Amino acid sequence: MLFRSGNNNGNGTENTILSGKINSDRTLKAAYTYTLRGVVYVTDGATLTIEPGTKIVGEKNSRGALIITRGCKLIANGTPDKPIVFTSDQATPQRGDWAGIVLLGRARTNSSYNGTPGLGEAEGGINNGDGLGLYGGTDDNDN
């Protein structure tokens, strides 16, 4: 889900809130500052592309996180002049302000989840009833 607040943040960019699921291909533009509100899942085989120079902040109060689920892609190629910045929404960012970025793949693991060998559950409470916090499988070429 994508919400555009329409509020100019003083530097010519619009604040944009990401929450829930991103279930189709989407590009985050460098012209905007994006806020991760709660756990944001990329699902359904979607590709999330992040332009060089984009800023993404994790909302502290909702423990903002970006989860790239199995079968999805993250394309994020920053440059020295235009880095992609992930940070806290706090004026003085501190360790633990937001939950981070999690990439979940389909390669074999030595984990077991609910009796299924090779399947694991990511830490931090990001798994939900849809299994969006699970990793592992049988595809060692998964990328």
Coordinates of N, CA and C in Angstrom, one line a residue:
M1 N 0.8 -1.2 0.0 CA 0.0 0.0 0.0 C 0.9 1.2 0.0
L2 N 0.5 2.3 -0.7 CA 1.3 3.5 -0.8 C 0.4 4.7 -0.5
F3 N 0.8 5.5 0.4 CA 0.1 6.7 0.7 C 1.0 7.9 0.4
R4 N 0.5 8.9 -0.3 CA 1.2 10.1 -0.5 C 0.5 11.1 0.3
S5 N 1.3 11.7 1.2 CA 0.7 12.7 2.2 C 0.4 14.0 1.5
G6 N 1.1 14.4 0.5 CA 0.9 15.7 -0.1 C 1.5 16.8 0.6
N7 N 2.2 16.5 1.7 CA 2.9 17.5 2.5 C 4.3 17.7 2.0
N8 N 4.7 18.9 1.7 CA 6.0 19.1 1.3 C 6.9 19.2 2.5
N9 N 8.0 18.5 2.5 CA 8.8 18.4 3.8 C 9.9 19.5 3.8
G10 N 9.7 20.6 3.0 CA 10.6 21.7 3.1 C 11.8 21.7 2.2
N11 N 12.0 20.6 1.5 CA 13.1 20.5 0.6 C 12.7 20.1 -0.8
G12 N 11.4 20.4 -1.1 CA 10.9 20.1 -2.5 C 10.5 18.7 -2.7
T13 N 10.6 17.8 -1.7 CA 10.1 16.5 -2.0 C 8.9 16.2 -1.1
E14 N 8.1 15.2 -1.6 CA 6.9 14.9 -0.9 C 7.1 13.7 0.0
N15 N 6.6 13.7 1.2 CA 6.8 12.5 2.1 C 5.8 11.5 1.6
T16 N 6.3 10.2 1.6 CA 5.5 9.1 1.1 C 5.6 8.0 2.1
I17 N 4.4 7.5 2.5 CA 4.4 6.4 3.5 C 4.1 5.1 2.8
L18 N 4.9 4.1 3.2 CA 4.8 2.7 2.7 C 4.3 1.9 3.9
S19 N 3.2 1.1 3.7 CA 2.8 0.2 4.7 C 2.1 -1.0 4.1
G20 N 1.9 -2.1 4.9 CA 1.3 -3.3 4.4 C 2.1 -4.1 3.4
K21 N 1.5 -4.3 2.2 CA 2.1 -5.2 1.2 C 2.3 -4.4 -0.1
I22 N 3.5 -4.6 -0.7 CA 3.7 -4.1 -2.1 C 3.7 -5.4 -2.9
N23 N 2.6 -5.6 -3.7 CA 2.4 -6.8 -4.4 C 2.4 -6.7 -5.9
S24 N 3.0 -5.6 -6.4 CA 3.2 -5.5 -7.8 C 4.5 -4.6 -8.0
D25 N 5.1 -4.7 -9.1 CA 6.4 -4.0 -9.3 C 6.2 -2.5 -9.0
R26 N 7.2 -2.0 -8.3 CA 7.1 -0.6 -7.9 C 8.6 0.0 -7.9
T27 N 8.7 1.3 -8.3 CA 9.9 2.0 -8.2 C 9.8 3.1 -7.2
L28 N 10.7 3.2 -6.3 CA 10.8 4.3 -5.3 C 11.7 5.3 -6.0
K29 N 11.2 6.5 -6.1 CA 11.8 7.6 -6.8 C 12.7 8.5 -5.9
A30 N 13.8 8.9 -6.4 CA 14.7 9.8 -5.6 C 14.1 11.1 -5.2
A31 N 13.0 11.5 -5.9 CA 12.4 12.8 -5.6 C 11.6 12.8 -4.2
Y32 N 11.4 11.6 -3.7 CA 10.6 11.4 -2.5 C 11.4 10.9 -1.3
T33 N 10.9 11.2 -0.1 CA 11.4 10.5 1.1 C 10.3 9.5 1.5
Y34 N 10.7 8.2 1.6 CA 9.7 7.2 1.9 C 9.8 6.8 3.4
T35 N 8.6 6.6 4.1 CA 8.6 6.2 5.4 C 8.0 4.8 5.5
L36 N 8.8 3.9 6.1 CA 8.3 2.5 6.3 C 7.4 2.5 7.6
R37 N 6.1 2.3 7.5 CA 5.2 2.3 8.6 C 4.9 0.9 8.9
G38 N 5.4 0.4 10.0 CA 5.2 -1.0 10.4 C 6.0 -1.9 9.4
V39 N 5.6 -3.2 9.4 CA 6.3 -4.2 8.6 C 5.7 -4.1 7.1
V40 N 6.6 -3.8 6.2 CA 6.2 -3.6 4.8 C 6.8 -4.8 4.1
Y41 N 5.9 -5.6 3.5 CA 6.3 -6.8 2.8 C 6.2 -6.6 1.3
V42 N 7.2 -7.0 0.5 CA 7.2 -7.1 -0.9 C 6.8 -8.6 -1.2
T43 N 5.6 -8.8 -1.9 CA 5.0 -10.1 -2.1 C 4.7 -10.4 -3.5
D44 N 4.2 -11.6 -3.8 CA 3.6 -12.0 -5.0 C 4.5 -11.9 -6.2
G45 N 5.8 -12.1 -6.0 CA 6.8 -12.0 -7.1 C 7.1 -10.6 -7.6
A46 N 6.8 -9.6 -6.8 CA 7.0 -8.2 -7.2 C 8.5 -7.9 -7.1
T47 N 8.9 -6.9 -7.9 CA 10.2 -6.4 -7.9 C 10.1 -4.9 -7.3
L48 N 10.9 -4.6 -6.3 CA 11.0 -3.3 -5.8 C 12.3 -2.7 -6.2
T49 N 12.2 -1.6 -7.0 CA 13.4 -1.0 -7.5 C 13.5 0.4 -6.8
I50 N 14.7 0.7 -6.3 CA 15.0 1.9 -5.6 C 16.0 2.7 -6.3
E51 N 15.6 3.9 -6.8 CA 16.5 4.7 -7.6 C 17.7 5.3 -6.7
P52 N 18.8 5.5 -7.4 CA 19.9 6.1 -6.6 C 19.5 7.4 -6.1
G53 N 19.9 7.7 -4.9 CA 19.6 9.0 -4.2 C 18.3 9.0 -3.4
T54 N 17.7 7.9 -3.3 CA 16.4 7.7 -2.6 C 16.7 7.6 -1.1
K55 N 15.8 8.2 -0.3 CA 16.0 8.1 1.2 C 14.7 7.4 1.7
I56 N 15.0 6.4 2.5 CA 13.9 5.6 3.1 C 14.1 5.6 4.6
V57 N 13.1 6.0 5.4 CA 13.2 6.0 6.8 C 12.3 5.0 7.5
G58 N 12.8 4.3 8.5 CA 12.0 3.4 9.3 C 11.3 4.2 10.4
E59 N 10.0 4.1 10.5 CA 9.3 4.8 11.6 C 9.5 4.1 12.9
K60 N 10.1 4.8 13.9 CA 10.4 4.2 15.2 C 9.1 3.7 15.9
N61 N 8.1 4.5 16.0 CA 6.9 4.1 16.7 C 6.2 2.8 16.2
S62 N 6.4 2.5 15.0 CA 5.7 1.3 14.4 C 6.8 0.2 14.1
R63 N 8.0 0.4 14.5 CA 9.1 -0.5 14.2 C 9.2 -0.8 12.7
G64 N 9.2 0.2 11.8 CA 9.3 0.1 10.4 C 10.3 -0.9 9.9
A65 N 9.9 -1.7 8.9 CA 10.8 -2.8 8.4 C 10.4 -3.0 6.9
L66 N 11.4 -3.4 6.1 CA 11.2 -3.8 4.7 C 11.6 -5.2 4.6
I67 N 10.6 -6.1 4.2 CA 10.8 -7.5 4.1 C 10.6 -7.9 2.6
I68 N 11.6 -8.4 2.0 CA 11.6 -8.9 0.6 C 11.3 -10.4 0.8
T69 N 10.1 -10.8 0.5 CA 9.7 -12.2 0.7 C 10.2 -13.1 -0.5
R70 N 10.2 -14.4 -0.2 CA 10.7 -15.4 -1.2 C 10.0 -15.2 -2.5
G71 N 10.8 -15.2 -3.6 CA 10.3 -15.1 -4.9 C 10.2 -13.6 -5.4
C72 N 10.6 -12.7 -4.5 CA 10.5 -11.3 -4.9 C 11.9 -10.8 -5.1
K73 N 12.1 -9.6 -5.7 CA 13.4 -9.0 -5.9 C 13.5 -7.6 -5.4
L74 N 14.7 -7.2 -5.0 CA 15.0 -5.8 -4.6 C 16.2 -5.4 -5.5
I75 N 16.0 -4.3 -6.2 CA 17.0 -3.8 -7.1 C 17.3 -2.4 -6.5
A76 N 18.5 -2.3 -5.9 CA 18.9 -1.0 -5.3 C 20.3 -0.7 -5.6
N77 N 20.6 0.1 -6.6 CA 22.0 0.3 -7.0 C 22.3 1.8 -6.8
G78 N 22.7 2.2 -5.6 CA 23.1 3.5 -5.3 C 24.5 3.8 -6.0
T79 N 24.9 5.0 -5.9 CA 26.2 5.4 -6.4 C 26.9 6.3 -5.4
P80 N 28.2 6.5 -5.5 CA 28.9 7.3 -4.5 C 28.3 8.7 -4.4
D81 N 27.8 9.3 -5.6 CA 27.2 10.6 -5.6 C 25.8 10.6 -5.2
K82 N 25.1 9.4 -5.4 CA 23.7 9.3 -5.1 C 23.4 8.0 -4.3
P83 N 23.8 8.0 -3.1 CA 23.6 6.7 -2.3 C 22.1 6.6 -2.0
I84 N 21.7 5.3 -1.8 CA 20.4 5.0 -1.3 C 20.6 5.0 0.3
V85 N 19.8 5.8 1.0 CA 20.0 5.9 2.4 C 18.7 5.3 3.1
F86 N 19.0 4.3 4.0 CA 18.0 3.8 4.9 C 18.4 4.2 6.3
T87 N 17.5 4.8 7.0 CA 17.8 5.4 8.3 C 16.5 5.4 9.2
S88 N 16.7 5.9 10.4 CA 15.5 6.1 11.3 C 14.8 7.4 11.0
D89 N 13.6 7.5 11.4 CA 12.8 8.7 11.3 C 13.1 9.7 12.4
Q90 N 14.0 9.3 13.3 CA 14.3 10.2 14.5 C 15.4 11.2 14.1
A91 N 15.3 12.4 14.8 CA 16.3 13.5 14.5 C 17.7 13.0 14.8
T92 N 17.9 12.2 15.9 CA 19.2 11.6 16.2 C 19.0 10.1 16.2
P93 N 19.3 9.5 15.0 CA 19.0 8.1 14.9 C 19.9 7.3 15.9
Q94 N 19.2 6.3 16.5 CA 19.9 5.4 17.4 C 19.7 3.9 16.9
R95 N 20.6 3.1 17.3 CA 20.5 1.7 17.0 C 19.2 1.1 17.6
G96 N 18.5 0.4 16.8 CA 17.2 -0.2 17.2 C 16.0 0.7 17.0
D97 N 16.2 1.8 16.4 CA 15.1 2.7 16.1 C 14.0 2.1 15.2
W98 N 14.5 1.3 14.2 CA 13.6 0.7 13.3 C 14.1 -0.8 13.1
A99 N 13.3 -1.6 12.4 CA 13.6 -3.0 12.4 C 14.5 -3.5 11.3
G100 N 14.7 -2.7 10.2 CA 15.7 -3.0 9.2 C 15.1 -3.6 7.9
I101 N 16.0 -4.2 7.2 CA 15.7 -4.8 5.9 C 16.0 -6.3 6.0
V102 N 15.1 -7.1 5.5 CA 15.2 -8.6 5.6 C 15.0 -9.1 4.2
L103 N 16.0 -9.9 3.7 CA 15.8 -10.6 2.4 C 15.7 -12.1 2.6
L104 N 14.6 -12.6 2.1 CA 14.2 -14.0 2.4 C 14.3 -14.8 1.1
G105 N 15.1 -15.9 1.0 CA 15.3 -16.6 -0.2 C 14.8 -18.0 -0.1
R106 N 15.0 -18.8 -1.2 CA 14.5 -20.1 -1.4 C 15.6 -21.2 -1.4
A107 N 16.8 -20.8 -1.0 CA 17.9 -21.8 -1.0 C 17.7 -22.8 0.1
R108 N 18.4 -23.9 0.0 CA 18.3 -24.9 1.1 C 19.0 -24.4 2.3
T109 N 18.5 -24.8 3.5 CA 19.0 -24.4 4.8 C 19.0 -25.6 5.7
N110 N 19.6 -25.5 6.8 CA 19.6 -26.6 7.8 C 18.5 -26.3 8.9
S111 N 17.6 -25.4 8.6 CA 16.5 -25.0 9.5 C 15.4 -26.0 9.4
S112 N 14.5 -25.9 10.3 CA 13.2 -26.7 10.3 C 12.1 -25.8 10.9
Y113 N 11.0 -25.7 10.2 CA 9.9 -24.9 10.7 C 8.6 -25.8 10.7
N114 N 8.0 -25.9 11.8 CA 6.7 -26.7 12.0 C 6.9 -28.1 11.3
G115 N 8.1 -28.7 11.6 CA 8.4 -30.0 11.1 C 8.8 -30.1 9.6
T116 N 8.9 -29.0 8.9 CA 9.3 -29.0 7.5 C 10.8 -28.7 7.5
P117 N 11.6 -29.7 7.1 CA 13.1 -29.5 7.0 C 13.4 -28.5 5.9
G118 N 14.4 -27.7 6.1 CA 14.8 -26.7 5.1 C 14.1 -25.4 5.1
L119 N 13.0 -25.3 5.9 CA 12.3 -24.1 6.0 C 12.6 -23.5 7.3
G120 N 12.7 -22.1 7.3 CA 13.0 -21.4 8.5 C 12.1 -20.2 8.7
E121 N 12.1 -19.7 9.9 CA 11.3 -18.5 10.3 C 12.2 -17.4 10.7
A122 N 12.2 -16.3 10.0 CA 13.0 -15.1 10.4 C 12.7 -14.7 11.8
E123 N 13.7 -14.2 12.4 CA 13.6 -13.7 13.8 C 12.9 -12.3 13.8
G124 N 12.5 -11.8 14.9 CA 12.0 -10.5 15.1 C 10.5 -10.3 15.0
G125 N 9.8 -11.4 14.9 CA 8.3 -11.4 14.8 C 7.8 -10.9 13.5
I126 N 8.5 -11.0 12.4 CA 8.0 -10.6 11.1 C 7.2 -11.6 10.4
N127 N 7.2 -12.9 10.8 CA 6.4 -13.9 10.2 C 4.9 -13.6 10.6
N128 N 4.0 -13.9 9.6 CA 2.6 -13.7 9.9 C 1.8 -14.9 9.5
G129 N 0.5 -14.9 9.5 CA -0.3 -16.0 9.2 C -0.2 -16.4 7.8
D130 N 0.3 -15.6 6.9 CA 0.5 -15.9 5.5 C 1.9 -16.5 5.2
G131 N 2.7 -16.6 6.3 CA 4.1 -17.2 6.1 C 5.1 -16.2 5.4
L132 N 4.8 -14.9 5.5 CA 5.7 -14.0 4.8 C 7.0 -13.7 5.5
G133 N 7.3 -14.4 6.6 CA 8.6 -14.3 7.3 C 9.3 -15.6 7.2
L134 N 9.0 -16.4 6.3 CA 9.6 -17.7 6.1 C 10.7 -17.7 5.1
Y135 N 11.8 -18.5 5.2 CA 12.8 -18.6 4.2 C 13.2 -20.0 4.0
G136 N 13.9 -20.3 2.9 CA 14.4 -21.6 2.7 C 13.5 -22.3 1.6
G137 N 14.1 -23.4 1.1 CA 13.4 -24.2 0.1 C 14.4 -25.1 -0.5
T138 N 14.3 -25.3 -1.9 CA 15.2 -26.2 -2.6 C 15.9 -25.6 -3.7
D139 N 15.8 -24.3 -3.9 CA 16.4 -23.6 -5.1 C 17.7 -22.9 -4.7
D140 N 18.8 -23.7 -4.8 CA 20.1 -23.1 -4.4 C 20.6 -22.0 -5.4
N141 N 19.9 -21.8 -6.5 CA 20.3 -20.8 -7.4 C 19.4 -19.6 -7.3
D142 N 18.5 -19.6 -6.2 CA 17.6 -18.4 -6.0 C 18.5 -17.2 -5.7
N143 N 18.1 -16.1 -6.3 CA 18.8 -14.8 -6.0 C 17.9 -13.7 -5.7

